[in-house]
PDB file of C-alpha atoms in Angstrom:
ATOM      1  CA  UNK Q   1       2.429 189.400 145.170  1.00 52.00           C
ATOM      2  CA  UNK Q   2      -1.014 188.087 146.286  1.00 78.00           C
ATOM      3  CA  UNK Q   3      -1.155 185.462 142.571  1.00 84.00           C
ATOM      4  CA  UNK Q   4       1.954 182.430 142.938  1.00 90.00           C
ATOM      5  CA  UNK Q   5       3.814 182.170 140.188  1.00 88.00           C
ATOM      6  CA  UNK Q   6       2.602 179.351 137.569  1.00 93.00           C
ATOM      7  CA  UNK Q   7       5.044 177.347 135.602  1.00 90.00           C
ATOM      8  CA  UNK Q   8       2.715 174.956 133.979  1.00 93.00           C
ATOM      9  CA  UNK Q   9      -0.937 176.610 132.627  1.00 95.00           C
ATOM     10  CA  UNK Q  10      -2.600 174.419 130.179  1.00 96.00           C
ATOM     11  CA  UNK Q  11      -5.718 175.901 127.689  1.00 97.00           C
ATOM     12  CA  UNK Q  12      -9.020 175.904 128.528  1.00 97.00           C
ATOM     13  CA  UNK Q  13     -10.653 172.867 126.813  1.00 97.00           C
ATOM     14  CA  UNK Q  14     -14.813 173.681 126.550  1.00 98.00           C
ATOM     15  CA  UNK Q  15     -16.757 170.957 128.228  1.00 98.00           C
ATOM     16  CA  UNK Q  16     -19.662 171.726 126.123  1.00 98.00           C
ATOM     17  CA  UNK Q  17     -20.580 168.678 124.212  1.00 98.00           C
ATOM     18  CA  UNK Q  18     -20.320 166.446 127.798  1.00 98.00           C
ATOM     19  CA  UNK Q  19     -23.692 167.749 128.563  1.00 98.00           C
ATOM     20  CA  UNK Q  20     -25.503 165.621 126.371  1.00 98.00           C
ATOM     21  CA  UNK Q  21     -23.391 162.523 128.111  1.00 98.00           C
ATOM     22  CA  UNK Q  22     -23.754 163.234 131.842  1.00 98.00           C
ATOM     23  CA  UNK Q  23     -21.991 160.186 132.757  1.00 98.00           C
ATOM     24  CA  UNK Q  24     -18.788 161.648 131.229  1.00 98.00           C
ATOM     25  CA  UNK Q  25     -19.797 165.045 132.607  1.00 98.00           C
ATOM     26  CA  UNK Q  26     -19.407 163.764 136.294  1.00 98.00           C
ATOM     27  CA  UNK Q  27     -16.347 161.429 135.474  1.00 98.00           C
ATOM     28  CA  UNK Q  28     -13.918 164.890 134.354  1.00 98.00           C
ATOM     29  CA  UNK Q  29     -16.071 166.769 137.269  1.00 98.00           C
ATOM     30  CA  UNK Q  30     -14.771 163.927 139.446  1.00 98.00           C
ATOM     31  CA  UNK Q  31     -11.677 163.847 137.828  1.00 98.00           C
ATOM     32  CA  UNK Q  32     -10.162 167.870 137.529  1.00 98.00           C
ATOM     33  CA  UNK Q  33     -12.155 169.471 139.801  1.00 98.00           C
ATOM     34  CA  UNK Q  34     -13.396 171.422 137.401  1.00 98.00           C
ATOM     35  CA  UNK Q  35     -15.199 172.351 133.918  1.00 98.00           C
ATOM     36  CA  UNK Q  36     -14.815 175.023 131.363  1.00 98.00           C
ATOM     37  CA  UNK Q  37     -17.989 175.854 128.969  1.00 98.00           C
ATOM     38  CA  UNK Q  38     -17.218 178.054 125.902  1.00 98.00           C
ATOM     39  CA  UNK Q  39     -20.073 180.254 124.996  1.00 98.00           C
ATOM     40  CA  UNK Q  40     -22.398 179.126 127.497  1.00 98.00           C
ATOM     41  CA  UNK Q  41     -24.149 182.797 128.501  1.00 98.00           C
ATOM     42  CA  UNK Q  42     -26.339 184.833 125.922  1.00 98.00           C
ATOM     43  CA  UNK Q  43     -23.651 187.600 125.853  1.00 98.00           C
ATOM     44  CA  UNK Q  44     -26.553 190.385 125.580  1.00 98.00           C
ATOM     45  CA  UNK Q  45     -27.212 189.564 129.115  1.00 98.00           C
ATOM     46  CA  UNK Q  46     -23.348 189.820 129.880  1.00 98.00           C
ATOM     47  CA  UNK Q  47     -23.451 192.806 128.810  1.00 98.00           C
ATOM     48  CA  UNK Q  48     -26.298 194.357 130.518  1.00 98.00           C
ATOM     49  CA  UNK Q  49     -24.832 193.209 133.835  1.00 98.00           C
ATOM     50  CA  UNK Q  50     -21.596 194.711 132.784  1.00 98.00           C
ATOM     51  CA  UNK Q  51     -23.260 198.139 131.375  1.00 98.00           C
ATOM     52  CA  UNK Q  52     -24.942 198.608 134.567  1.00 98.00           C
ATOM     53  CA  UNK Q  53     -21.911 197.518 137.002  1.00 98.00           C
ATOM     54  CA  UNK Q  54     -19.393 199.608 134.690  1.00 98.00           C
ATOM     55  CA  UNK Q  55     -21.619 203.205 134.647  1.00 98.00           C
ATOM     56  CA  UNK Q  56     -21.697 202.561 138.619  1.00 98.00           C
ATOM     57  CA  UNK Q  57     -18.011 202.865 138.604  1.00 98.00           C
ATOM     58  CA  UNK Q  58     -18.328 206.107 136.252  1.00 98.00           C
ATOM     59  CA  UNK Q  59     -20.954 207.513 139.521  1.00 98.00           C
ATOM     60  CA  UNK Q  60     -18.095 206.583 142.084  1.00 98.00           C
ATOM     61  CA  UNK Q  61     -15.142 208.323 139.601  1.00 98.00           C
ATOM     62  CA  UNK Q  62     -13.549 204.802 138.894  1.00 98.00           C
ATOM     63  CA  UNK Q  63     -13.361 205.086 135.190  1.00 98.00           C
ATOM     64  CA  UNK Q  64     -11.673 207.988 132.565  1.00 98.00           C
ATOM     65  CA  UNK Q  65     -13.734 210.820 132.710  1.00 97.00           C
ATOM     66  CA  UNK Q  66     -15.285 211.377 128.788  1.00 97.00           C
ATOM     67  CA  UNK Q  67     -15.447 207.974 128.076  1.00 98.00           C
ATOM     68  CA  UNK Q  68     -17.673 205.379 127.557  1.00 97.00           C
ATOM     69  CA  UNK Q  69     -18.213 203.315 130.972  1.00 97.00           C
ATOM     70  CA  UNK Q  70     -18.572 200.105 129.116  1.00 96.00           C
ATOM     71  CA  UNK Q  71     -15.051 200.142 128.210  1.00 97.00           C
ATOM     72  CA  UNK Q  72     -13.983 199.896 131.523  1.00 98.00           C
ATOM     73  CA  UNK Q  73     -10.916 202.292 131.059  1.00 98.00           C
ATOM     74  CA  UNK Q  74      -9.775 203.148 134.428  1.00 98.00           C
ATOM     75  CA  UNK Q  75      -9.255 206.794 135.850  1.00 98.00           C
ATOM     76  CA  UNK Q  76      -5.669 207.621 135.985  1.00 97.00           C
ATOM     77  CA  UNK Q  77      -4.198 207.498 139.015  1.00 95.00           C
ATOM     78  CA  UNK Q  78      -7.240 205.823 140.993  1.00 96.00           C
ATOM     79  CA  UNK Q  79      -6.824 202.637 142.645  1.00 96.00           C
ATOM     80  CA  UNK Q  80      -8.992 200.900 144.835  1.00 96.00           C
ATOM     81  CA  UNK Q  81      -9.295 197.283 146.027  1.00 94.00           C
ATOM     82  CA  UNK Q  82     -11.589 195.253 147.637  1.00 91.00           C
ATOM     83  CA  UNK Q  83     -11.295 194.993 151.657  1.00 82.00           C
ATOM     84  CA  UNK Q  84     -11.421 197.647 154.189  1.00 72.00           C
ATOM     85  CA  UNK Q  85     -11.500 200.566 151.875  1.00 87.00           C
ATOM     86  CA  UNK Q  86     -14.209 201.937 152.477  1.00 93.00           C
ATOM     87  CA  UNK Q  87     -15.166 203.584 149.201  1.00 96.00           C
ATOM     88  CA  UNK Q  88     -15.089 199.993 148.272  1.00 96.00           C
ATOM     89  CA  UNK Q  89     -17.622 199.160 150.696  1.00 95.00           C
ATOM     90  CA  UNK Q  90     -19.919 202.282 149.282  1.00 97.00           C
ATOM     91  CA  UNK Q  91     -19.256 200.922 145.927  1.00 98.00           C
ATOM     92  CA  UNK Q  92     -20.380 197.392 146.347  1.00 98.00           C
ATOM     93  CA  UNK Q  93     -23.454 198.918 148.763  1.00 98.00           C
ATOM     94  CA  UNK Q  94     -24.329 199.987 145.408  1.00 98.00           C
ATOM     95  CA  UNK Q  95     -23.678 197.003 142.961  1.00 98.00           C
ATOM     96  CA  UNK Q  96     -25.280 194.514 145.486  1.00 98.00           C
ATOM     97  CA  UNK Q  97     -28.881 196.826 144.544  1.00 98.00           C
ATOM     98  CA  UNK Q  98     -28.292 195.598 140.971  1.00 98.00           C
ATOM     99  CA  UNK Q  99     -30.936 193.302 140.414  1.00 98.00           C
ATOM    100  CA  UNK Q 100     -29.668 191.934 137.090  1.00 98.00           C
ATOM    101  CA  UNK Q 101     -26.446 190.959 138.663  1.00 98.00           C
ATOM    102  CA  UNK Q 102     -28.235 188.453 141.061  1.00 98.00           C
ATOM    103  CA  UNK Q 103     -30.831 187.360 138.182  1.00 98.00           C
ATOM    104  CA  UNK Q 104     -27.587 185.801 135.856  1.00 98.00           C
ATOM    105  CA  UNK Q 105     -26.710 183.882 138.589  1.00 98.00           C
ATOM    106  CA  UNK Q 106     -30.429 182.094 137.881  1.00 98.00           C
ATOM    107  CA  UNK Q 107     -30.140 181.954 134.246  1.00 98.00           C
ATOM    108  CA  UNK Q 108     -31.291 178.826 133.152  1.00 98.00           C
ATOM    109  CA  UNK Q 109     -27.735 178.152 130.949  1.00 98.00           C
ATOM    110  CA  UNK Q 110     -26.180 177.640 134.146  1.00 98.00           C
ATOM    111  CA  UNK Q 111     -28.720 175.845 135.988  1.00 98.00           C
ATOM    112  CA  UNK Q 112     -29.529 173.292 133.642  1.00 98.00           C
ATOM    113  CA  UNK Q 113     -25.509 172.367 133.977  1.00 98.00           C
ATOM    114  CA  UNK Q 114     -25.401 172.241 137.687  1.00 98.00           C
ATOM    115  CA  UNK Q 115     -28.790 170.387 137.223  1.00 98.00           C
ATOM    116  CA  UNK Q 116     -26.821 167.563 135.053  1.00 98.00           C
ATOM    117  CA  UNK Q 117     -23.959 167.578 136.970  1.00 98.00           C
ATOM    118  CA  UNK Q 118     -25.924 166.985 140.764  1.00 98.00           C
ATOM    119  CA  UNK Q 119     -28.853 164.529 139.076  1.00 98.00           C
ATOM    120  CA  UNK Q 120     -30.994 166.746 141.319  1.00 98.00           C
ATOM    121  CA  UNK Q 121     -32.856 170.185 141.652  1.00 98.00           C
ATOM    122  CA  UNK Q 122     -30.118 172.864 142.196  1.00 98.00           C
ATOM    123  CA  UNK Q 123     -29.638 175.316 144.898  1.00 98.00           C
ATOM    124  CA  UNK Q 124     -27.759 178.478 143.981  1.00 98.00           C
ATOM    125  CA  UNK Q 125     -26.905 180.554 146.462  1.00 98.00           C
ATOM    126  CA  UNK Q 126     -27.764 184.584 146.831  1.00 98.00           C
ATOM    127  CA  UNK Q 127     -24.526 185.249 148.377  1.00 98.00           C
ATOM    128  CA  UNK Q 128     -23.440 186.556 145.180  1.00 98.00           C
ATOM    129  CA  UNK Q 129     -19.984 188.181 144.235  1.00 98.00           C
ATOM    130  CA  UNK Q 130     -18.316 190.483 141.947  1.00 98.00           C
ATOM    131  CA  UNK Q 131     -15.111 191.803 141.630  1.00 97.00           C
ATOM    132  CA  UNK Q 132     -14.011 194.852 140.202  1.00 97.00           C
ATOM    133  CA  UNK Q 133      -9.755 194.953 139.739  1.00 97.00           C
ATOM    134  CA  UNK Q 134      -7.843 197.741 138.309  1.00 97.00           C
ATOM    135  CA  UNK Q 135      -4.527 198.211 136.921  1.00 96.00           C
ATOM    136  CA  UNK Q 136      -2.183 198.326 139.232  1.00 93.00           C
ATOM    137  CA  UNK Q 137      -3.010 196.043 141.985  1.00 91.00           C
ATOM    138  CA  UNK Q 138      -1.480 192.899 142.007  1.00 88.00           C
ATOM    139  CA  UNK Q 139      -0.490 193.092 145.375  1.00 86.00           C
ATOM    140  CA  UNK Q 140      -4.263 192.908 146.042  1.00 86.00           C
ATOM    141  CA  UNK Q 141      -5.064 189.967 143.454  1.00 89.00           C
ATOM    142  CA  UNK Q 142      -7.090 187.125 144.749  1.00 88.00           C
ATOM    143  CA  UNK Q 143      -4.238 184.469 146.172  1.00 92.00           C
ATOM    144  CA  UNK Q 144      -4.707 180.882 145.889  1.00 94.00           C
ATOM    145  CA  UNK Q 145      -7.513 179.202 147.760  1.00 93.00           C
ATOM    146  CA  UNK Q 146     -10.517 177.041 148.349  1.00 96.00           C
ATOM    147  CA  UNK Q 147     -13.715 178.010 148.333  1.00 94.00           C
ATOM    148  CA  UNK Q 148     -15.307 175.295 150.985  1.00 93.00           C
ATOM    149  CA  UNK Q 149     -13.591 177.801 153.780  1.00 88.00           C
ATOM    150  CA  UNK Q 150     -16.073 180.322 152.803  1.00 91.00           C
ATOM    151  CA  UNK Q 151     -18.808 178.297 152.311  1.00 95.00           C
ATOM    152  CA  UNK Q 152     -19.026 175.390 154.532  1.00 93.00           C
ATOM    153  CA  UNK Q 153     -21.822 173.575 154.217  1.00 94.00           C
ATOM    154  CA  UNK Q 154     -22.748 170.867 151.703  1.00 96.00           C
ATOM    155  CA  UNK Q 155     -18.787 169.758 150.363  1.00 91.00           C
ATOM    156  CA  UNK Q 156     -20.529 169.195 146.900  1.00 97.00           C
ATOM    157  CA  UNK Q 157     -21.340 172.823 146.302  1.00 98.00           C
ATOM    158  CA  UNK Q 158     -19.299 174.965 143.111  1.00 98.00           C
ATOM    159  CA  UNK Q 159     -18.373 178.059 142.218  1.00 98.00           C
ATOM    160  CA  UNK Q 160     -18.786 179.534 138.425  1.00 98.00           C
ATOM    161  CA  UNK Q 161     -16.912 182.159 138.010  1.00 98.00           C
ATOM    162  CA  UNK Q 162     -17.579 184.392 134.814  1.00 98.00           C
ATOM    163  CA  UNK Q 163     -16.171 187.547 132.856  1.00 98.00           C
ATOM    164  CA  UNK Q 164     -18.501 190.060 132.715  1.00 98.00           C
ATOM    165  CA  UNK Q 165     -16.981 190.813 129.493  1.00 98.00           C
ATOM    166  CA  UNK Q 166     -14.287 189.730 127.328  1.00 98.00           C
ATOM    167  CA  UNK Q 167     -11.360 189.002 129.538  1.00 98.00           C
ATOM    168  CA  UNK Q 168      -7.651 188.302 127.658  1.00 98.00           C
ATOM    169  CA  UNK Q 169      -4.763 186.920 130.139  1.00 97.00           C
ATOM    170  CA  UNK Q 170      -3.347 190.049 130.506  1.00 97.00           C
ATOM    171  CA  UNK Q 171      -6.421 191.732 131.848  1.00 97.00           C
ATOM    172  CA  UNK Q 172      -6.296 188.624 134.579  1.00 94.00           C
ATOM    173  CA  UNK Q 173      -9.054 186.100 134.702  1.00 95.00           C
ATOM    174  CA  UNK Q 174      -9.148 182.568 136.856  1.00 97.00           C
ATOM    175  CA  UNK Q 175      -6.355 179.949 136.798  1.00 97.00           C
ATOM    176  CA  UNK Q 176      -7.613 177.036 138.128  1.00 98.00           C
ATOM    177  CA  UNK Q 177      -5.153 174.235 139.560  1.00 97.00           C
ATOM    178  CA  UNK Q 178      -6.657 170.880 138.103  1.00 97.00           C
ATOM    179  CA  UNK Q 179      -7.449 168.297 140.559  1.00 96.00           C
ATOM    180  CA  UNK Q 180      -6.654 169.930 143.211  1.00 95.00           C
ATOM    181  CA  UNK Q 181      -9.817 169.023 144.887  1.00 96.00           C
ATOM    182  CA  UNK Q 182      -8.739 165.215 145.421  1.00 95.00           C
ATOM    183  CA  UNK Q 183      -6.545 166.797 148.002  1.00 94.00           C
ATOM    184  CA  UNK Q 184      -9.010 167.506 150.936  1.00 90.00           C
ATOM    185  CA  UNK Q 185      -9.368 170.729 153.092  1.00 94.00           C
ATOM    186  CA  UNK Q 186      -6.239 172.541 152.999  1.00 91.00           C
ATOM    187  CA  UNK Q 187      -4.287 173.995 155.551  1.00 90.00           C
ATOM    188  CA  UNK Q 188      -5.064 178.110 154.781  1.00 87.00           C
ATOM    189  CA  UNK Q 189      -2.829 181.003 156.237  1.00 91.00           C
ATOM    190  CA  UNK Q 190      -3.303 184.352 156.510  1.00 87.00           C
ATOM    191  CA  UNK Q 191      -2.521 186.576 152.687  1.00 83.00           C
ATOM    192  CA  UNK Q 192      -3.221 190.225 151.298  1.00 83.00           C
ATOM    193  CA  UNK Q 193      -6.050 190.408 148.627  1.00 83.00           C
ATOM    194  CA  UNK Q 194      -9.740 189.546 148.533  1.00 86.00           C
ATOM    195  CA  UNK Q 195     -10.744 186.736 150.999  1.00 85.00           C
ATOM    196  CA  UNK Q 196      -7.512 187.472 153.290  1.00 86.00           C
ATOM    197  CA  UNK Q 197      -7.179 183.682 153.161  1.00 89.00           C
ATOM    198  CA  UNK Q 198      -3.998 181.070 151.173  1.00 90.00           C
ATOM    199  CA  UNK Q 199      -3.034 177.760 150.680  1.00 89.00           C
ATOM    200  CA  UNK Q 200      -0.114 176.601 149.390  1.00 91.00           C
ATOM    201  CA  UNK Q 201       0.436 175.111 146.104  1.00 92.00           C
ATOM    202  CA  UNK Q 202       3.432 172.584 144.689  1.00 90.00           C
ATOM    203  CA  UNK Q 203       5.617 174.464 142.356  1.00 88.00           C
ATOM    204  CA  UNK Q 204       4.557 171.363 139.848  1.00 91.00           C
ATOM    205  CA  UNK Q 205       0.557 172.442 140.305  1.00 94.00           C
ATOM    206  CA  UNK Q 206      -1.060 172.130 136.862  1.00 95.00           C
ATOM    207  CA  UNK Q 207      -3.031 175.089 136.235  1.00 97.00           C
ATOM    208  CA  UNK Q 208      -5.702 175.615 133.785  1.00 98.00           C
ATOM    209  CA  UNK Q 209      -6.486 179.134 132.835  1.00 98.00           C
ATOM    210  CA  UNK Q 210      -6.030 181.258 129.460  1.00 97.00           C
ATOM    211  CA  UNK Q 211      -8.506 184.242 127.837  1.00 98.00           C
ATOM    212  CA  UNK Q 212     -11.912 184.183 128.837  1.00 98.00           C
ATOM    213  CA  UNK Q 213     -14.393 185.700 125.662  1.00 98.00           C
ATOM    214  CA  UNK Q 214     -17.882 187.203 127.373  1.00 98.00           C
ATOM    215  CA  UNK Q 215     -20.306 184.172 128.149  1.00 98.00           C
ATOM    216  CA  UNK Q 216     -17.923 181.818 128.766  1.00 98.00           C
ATOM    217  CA  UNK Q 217     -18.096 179.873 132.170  1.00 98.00           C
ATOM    218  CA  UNK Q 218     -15.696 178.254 134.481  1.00 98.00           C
ATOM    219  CA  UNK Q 219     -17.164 175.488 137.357  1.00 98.00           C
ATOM    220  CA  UNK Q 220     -15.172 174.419 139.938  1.00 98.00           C
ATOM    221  CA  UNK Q 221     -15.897 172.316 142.896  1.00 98.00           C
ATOM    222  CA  UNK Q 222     -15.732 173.907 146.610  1.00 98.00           C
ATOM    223  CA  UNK Q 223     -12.044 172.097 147.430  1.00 97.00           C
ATOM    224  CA  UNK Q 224     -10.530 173.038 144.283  1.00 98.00           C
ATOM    225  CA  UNK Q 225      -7.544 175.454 144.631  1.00 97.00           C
ATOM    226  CA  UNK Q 226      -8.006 178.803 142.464  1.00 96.00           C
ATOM    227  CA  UNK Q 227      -6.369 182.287 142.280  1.00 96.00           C
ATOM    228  CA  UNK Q 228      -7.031 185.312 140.333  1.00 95.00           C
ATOM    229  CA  UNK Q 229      -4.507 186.235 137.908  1.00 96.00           C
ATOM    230  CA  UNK Q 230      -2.822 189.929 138.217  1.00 96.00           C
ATOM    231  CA  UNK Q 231      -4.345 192.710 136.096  1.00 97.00           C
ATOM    232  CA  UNK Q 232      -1.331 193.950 133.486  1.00 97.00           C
ATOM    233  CA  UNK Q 233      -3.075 196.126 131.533  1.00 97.00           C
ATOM    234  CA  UNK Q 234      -1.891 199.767 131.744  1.00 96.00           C
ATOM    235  CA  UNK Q 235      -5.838 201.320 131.925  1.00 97.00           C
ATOM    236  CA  UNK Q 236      -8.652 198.611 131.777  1.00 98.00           C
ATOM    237  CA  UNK Q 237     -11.091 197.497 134.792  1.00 98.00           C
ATOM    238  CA  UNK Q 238     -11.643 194.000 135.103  1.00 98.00           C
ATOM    239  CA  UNK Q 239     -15.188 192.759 135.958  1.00 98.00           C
ATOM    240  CA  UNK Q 240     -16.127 189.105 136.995  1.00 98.00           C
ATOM    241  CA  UNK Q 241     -18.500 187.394 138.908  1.00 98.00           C
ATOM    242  CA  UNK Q 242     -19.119 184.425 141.386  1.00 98.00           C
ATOM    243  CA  UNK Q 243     -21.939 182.759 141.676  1.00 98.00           C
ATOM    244  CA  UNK Q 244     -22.366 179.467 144.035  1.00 98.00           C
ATOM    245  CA  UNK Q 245     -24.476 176.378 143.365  1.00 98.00           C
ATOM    246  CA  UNK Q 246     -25.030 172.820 145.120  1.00 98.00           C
ATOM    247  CA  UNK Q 247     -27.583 169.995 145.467  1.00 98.00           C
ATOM    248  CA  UNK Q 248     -30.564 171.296 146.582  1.00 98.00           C
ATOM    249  CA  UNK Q 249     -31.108 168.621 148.885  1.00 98.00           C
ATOM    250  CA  UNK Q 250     -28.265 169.178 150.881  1.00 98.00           C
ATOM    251  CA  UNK Q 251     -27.308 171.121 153.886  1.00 98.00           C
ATOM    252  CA  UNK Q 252     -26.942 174.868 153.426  1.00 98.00           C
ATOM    253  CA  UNK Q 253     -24.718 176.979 155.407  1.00 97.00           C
ATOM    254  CA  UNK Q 254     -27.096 180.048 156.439  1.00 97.00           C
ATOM    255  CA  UNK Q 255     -24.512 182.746 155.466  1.00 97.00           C
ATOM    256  CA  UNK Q 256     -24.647 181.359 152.132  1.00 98.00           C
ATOM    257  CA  UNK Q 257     -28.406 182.978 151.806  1.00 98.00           C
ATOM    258  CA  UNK Q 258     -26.950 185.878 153.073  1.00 98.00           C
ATOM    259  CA  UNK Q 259     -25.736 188.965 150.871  1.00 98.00           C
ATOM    260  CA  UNK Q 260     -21.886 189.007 150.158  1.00 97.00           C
ATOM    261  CA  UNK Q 261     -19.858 191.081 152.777  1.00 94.00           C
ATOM    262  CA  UNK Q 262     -23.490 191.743 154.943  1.00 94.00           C
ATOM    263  CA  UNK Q 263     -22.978 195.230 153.394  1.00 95.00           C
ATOM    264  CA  UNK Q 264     -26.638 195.857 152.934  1.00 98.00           C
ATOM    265  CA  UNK Q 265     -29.722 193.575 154.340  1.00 98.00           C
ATOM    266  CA  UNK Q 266     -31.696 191.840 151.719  1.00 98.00           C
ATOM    267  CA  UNK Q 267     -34.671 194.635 152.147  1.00 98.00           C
ATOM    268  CA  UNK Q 268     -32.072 197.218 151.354  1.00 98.00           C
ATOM    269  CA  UNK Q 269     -31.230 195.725 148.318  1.00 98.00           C
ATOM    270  CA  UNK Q 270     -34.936 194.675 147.391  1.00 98.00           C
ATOM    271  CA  UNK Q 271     -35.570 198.124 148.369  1.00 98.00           C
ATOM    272  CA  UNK Q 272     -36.460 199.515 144.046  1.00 98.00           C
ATOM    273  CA  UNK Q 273     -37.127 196.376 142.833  1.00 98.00           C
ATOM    274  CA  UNK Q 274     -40.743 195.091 141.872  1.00 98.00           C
ATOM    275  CA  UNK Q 275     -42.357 193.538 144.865  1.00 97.00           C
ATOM    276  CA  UNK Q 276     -43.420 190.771 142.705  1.00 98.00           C
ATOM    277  CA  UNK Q 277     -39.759 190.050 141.090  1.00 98.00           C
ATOM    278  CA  UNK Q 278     -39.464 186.195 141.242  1.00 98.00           C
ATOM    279  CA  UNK Q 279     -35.829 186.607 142.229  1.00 98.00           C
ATOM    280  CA  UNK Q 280     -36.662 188.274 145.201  1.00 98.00           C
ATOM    281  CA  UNK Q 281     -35.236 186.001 148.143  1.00 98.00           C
ATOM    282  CA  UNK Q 282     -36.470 182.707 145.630  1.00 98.00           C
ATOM    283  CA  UNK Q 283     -34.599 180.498 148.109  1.00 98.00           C
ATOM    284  CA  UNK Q 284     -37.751 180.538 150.675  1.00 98.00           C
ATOM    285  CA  UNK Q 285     -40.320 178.352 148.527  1.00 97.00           C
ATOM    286  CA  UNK Q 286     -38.014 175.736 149.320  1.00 98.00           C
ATOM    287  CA  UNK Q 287     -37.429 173.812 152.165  1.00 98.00           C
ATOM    288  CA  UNK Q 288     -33.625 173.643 152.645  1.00 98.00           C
ATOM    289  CA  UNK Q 289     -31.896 171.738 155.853  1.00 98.00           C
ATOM    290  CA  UNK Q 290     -29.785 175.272 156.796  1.00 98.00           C
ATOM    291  CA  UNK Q 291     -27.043 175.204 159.719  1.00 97.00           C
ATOM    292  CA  UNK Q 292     -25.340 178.113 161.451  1.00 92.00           C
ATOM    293  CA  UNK Q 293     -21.864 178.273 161.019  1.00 85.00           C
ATOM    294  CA  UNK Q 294     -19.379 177.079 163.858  1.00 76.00           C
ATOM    295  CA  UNK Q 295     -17.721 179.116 165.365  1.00 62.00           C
ATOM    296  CA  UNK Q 296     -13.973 178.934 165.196  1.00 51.00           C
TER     297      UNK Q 296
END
C-alpha cells in the first residue's frame, strides 16, 4: 500500500488559543512542524466548496445515482484515482474552474494565522489542490512525503490541508509525522499514488492525525513528512484540499503561481468568472522575487 503503517498516532491537540501569544505560536511551529486549529473555517463556506466540488462528481458519474451529491456516496463499482487517468484529468479540468475553491484558500481565517506565524504579509499560492479519494483505493493513497520537493522555493512556505467536510479516520484524512521537519530534505524514491514521490519514515515516527470535523485546519511546514491515510469506508468520497502559503517577502518558485497539474491555463479557468473578481490572478499587485525551477 501507498500509506506506511503507523504504530504510534497521537490526537490532534487545537492550537487555537496560541494565536493570541505568537511567541508560543512560532516556538510549537518551530518545534513539531506543525499546527492543528479546531474550528477555524466558517463551515457554510466548507460547504459551498464541497456542494459545488461534490455535484461535479454527480456530472462525471462518480457518485450513486438518486442521491444527494453532498453526501459523497460513491457509485458502485467506479473507481478512479488521481494520475494518468484521464477522466481524472477531465474531472479536475473542471474543479480547477471552481472559483470558490481558489477563494477559501484567501479566506481571511487562514491568512490572519499564516500572517502571525511569518510576522509579515503572506503569500498564498494559486497552485491550489484538491483531492477527491474513493473507496477502494488504497493502493493509490498519498504515501509519505515532503512538500518542499514540490514547491521549492522559499523553505519557510506551509501547506494547510483541510476536509471539505467532516472527515472521521476511517474515511482517511492527514497523519502528520511531528517534527519531522528538523530532519532536512529527505532522500525521496519513486511510489504509486498522488505525487509519485516517498520518503522513508522510522518505524518509531510519531504521527499526529485522528478525525477531522468540517472547518478544521491542519498547517504544516514544507519539510515536514505527511501521508494520506487509506479510505475504509465501503461507499463514501473523500474531499480535501491544499492550499500553500509563505512569507511574502520571500522567493517564489514560478510554478507555484501556476495552476495545479497545468491542466487548464489561468484564462481557461477565469474564463466565467467576473472580470472584476479580486481573486482573479491577485498575486500580480505584488511584487514577488520569482525563480524558475532548476532543472534536474
Amino acid at each position: 500500500m501507498a500509506m506506511v503503517e503507523m504504530t504510534r498516532v497521537d490526537p490532534l491537540v487545537d492550537s487555537t488559543e496560541l494565536l493570541s501569544d505568537p511567541e508560543r505560536l512560532r516556538l510549537q511551529a518551530r518545534e513539531e512542524g506543525l499546527l492543528f486549529f479546531r474550528s477555524l473555517l466558517d463551515t457554510g463556506k466548507v460547504l459551498d466548496v464541497r456542494q459545488q466540488i461534490l455535484e461535479l462528481c454527480a456530472a462525471h458519474g462518480w457518485t450513486r445515482p438518486g442521491t444527494d451529491p453532498a453526501v459523497g456516496l460513491s457509485r458502485p463499482g467506479k473507481l478512479v484515482v488521481e494520475g494518468a487517468d484521464p477522466r481524472w484529468r477531465v474531472f479536475y479540468a473542471d474543479l480547477q474552474k471552481i472559483r470558490n475553491f481558489h477563494a477559501l484558500a484567501l479566506d481571511d481565517a487562514i491568512t490572519k494565522v499564516f500572517k502571525i506565524l511569518f510576522g509579515e504579509q503572506v503569500l498564498p499560492h494559486p497552485r491550489n489542490i484538491c483531492r477527491v479519494v474513493f473507496p477502494g483505493s488504497a493502493t493509490h493513497s498519498t504515501p509519505p512525503h515532503q512538500d518542499n520537493l514540490y514547491i521549492g522555493g522559499s523553505p519557510d512556505t506551509w501547506t494547510a490541508w483541510l476536509p471539505v467536510g467532516d472527515c472521521p479516520v476511517e474515511l482517511g484524512g492527514l497523519a502528520v509525522a511531528r517534527s519531522s521537519h528538523v530532519q532536512g530534505r529527505l532522500q525521496d524514491r519513486e511510489a504509486s499514488g498522488p505525487g509519485g514521490r516517498q520518503v522513508d519514515v522510522a518505524e518509531n515516527t510519531t504521527w499526529v492525525g485522528g478525525d477531522y470535523q468540517c472547518g478544521d485546519v491542519i498547517i504544516l511546514h514544507s519539510l515536514t513528512v505527511h501521508q494520506g491515510r487509506d479510505n475504509l469506508t465501503q461507499d463514501r468520497l473523500r474531499v480535501s484540499c491544499d492550499y500553500r502559503y509563505q512569507p511574502r517577502s520571500h522567493s517564489v518558485r514560478e510554478d507555484s503561481l501556476m495552476p495545479h497539474l497545468s491542466v487548464l491555463s489561468w484564462e481557461e479557468i477565469y474564463a466565467d468568472w467576473d472580470p472584476e473578481d479580486p481573486v482573479r490572478k491577485y498575486w500580480k499587485q505584488w511584487d514577488l522575487d520569482i525563480v524558475q525551477r532548476q532543472s534536474s
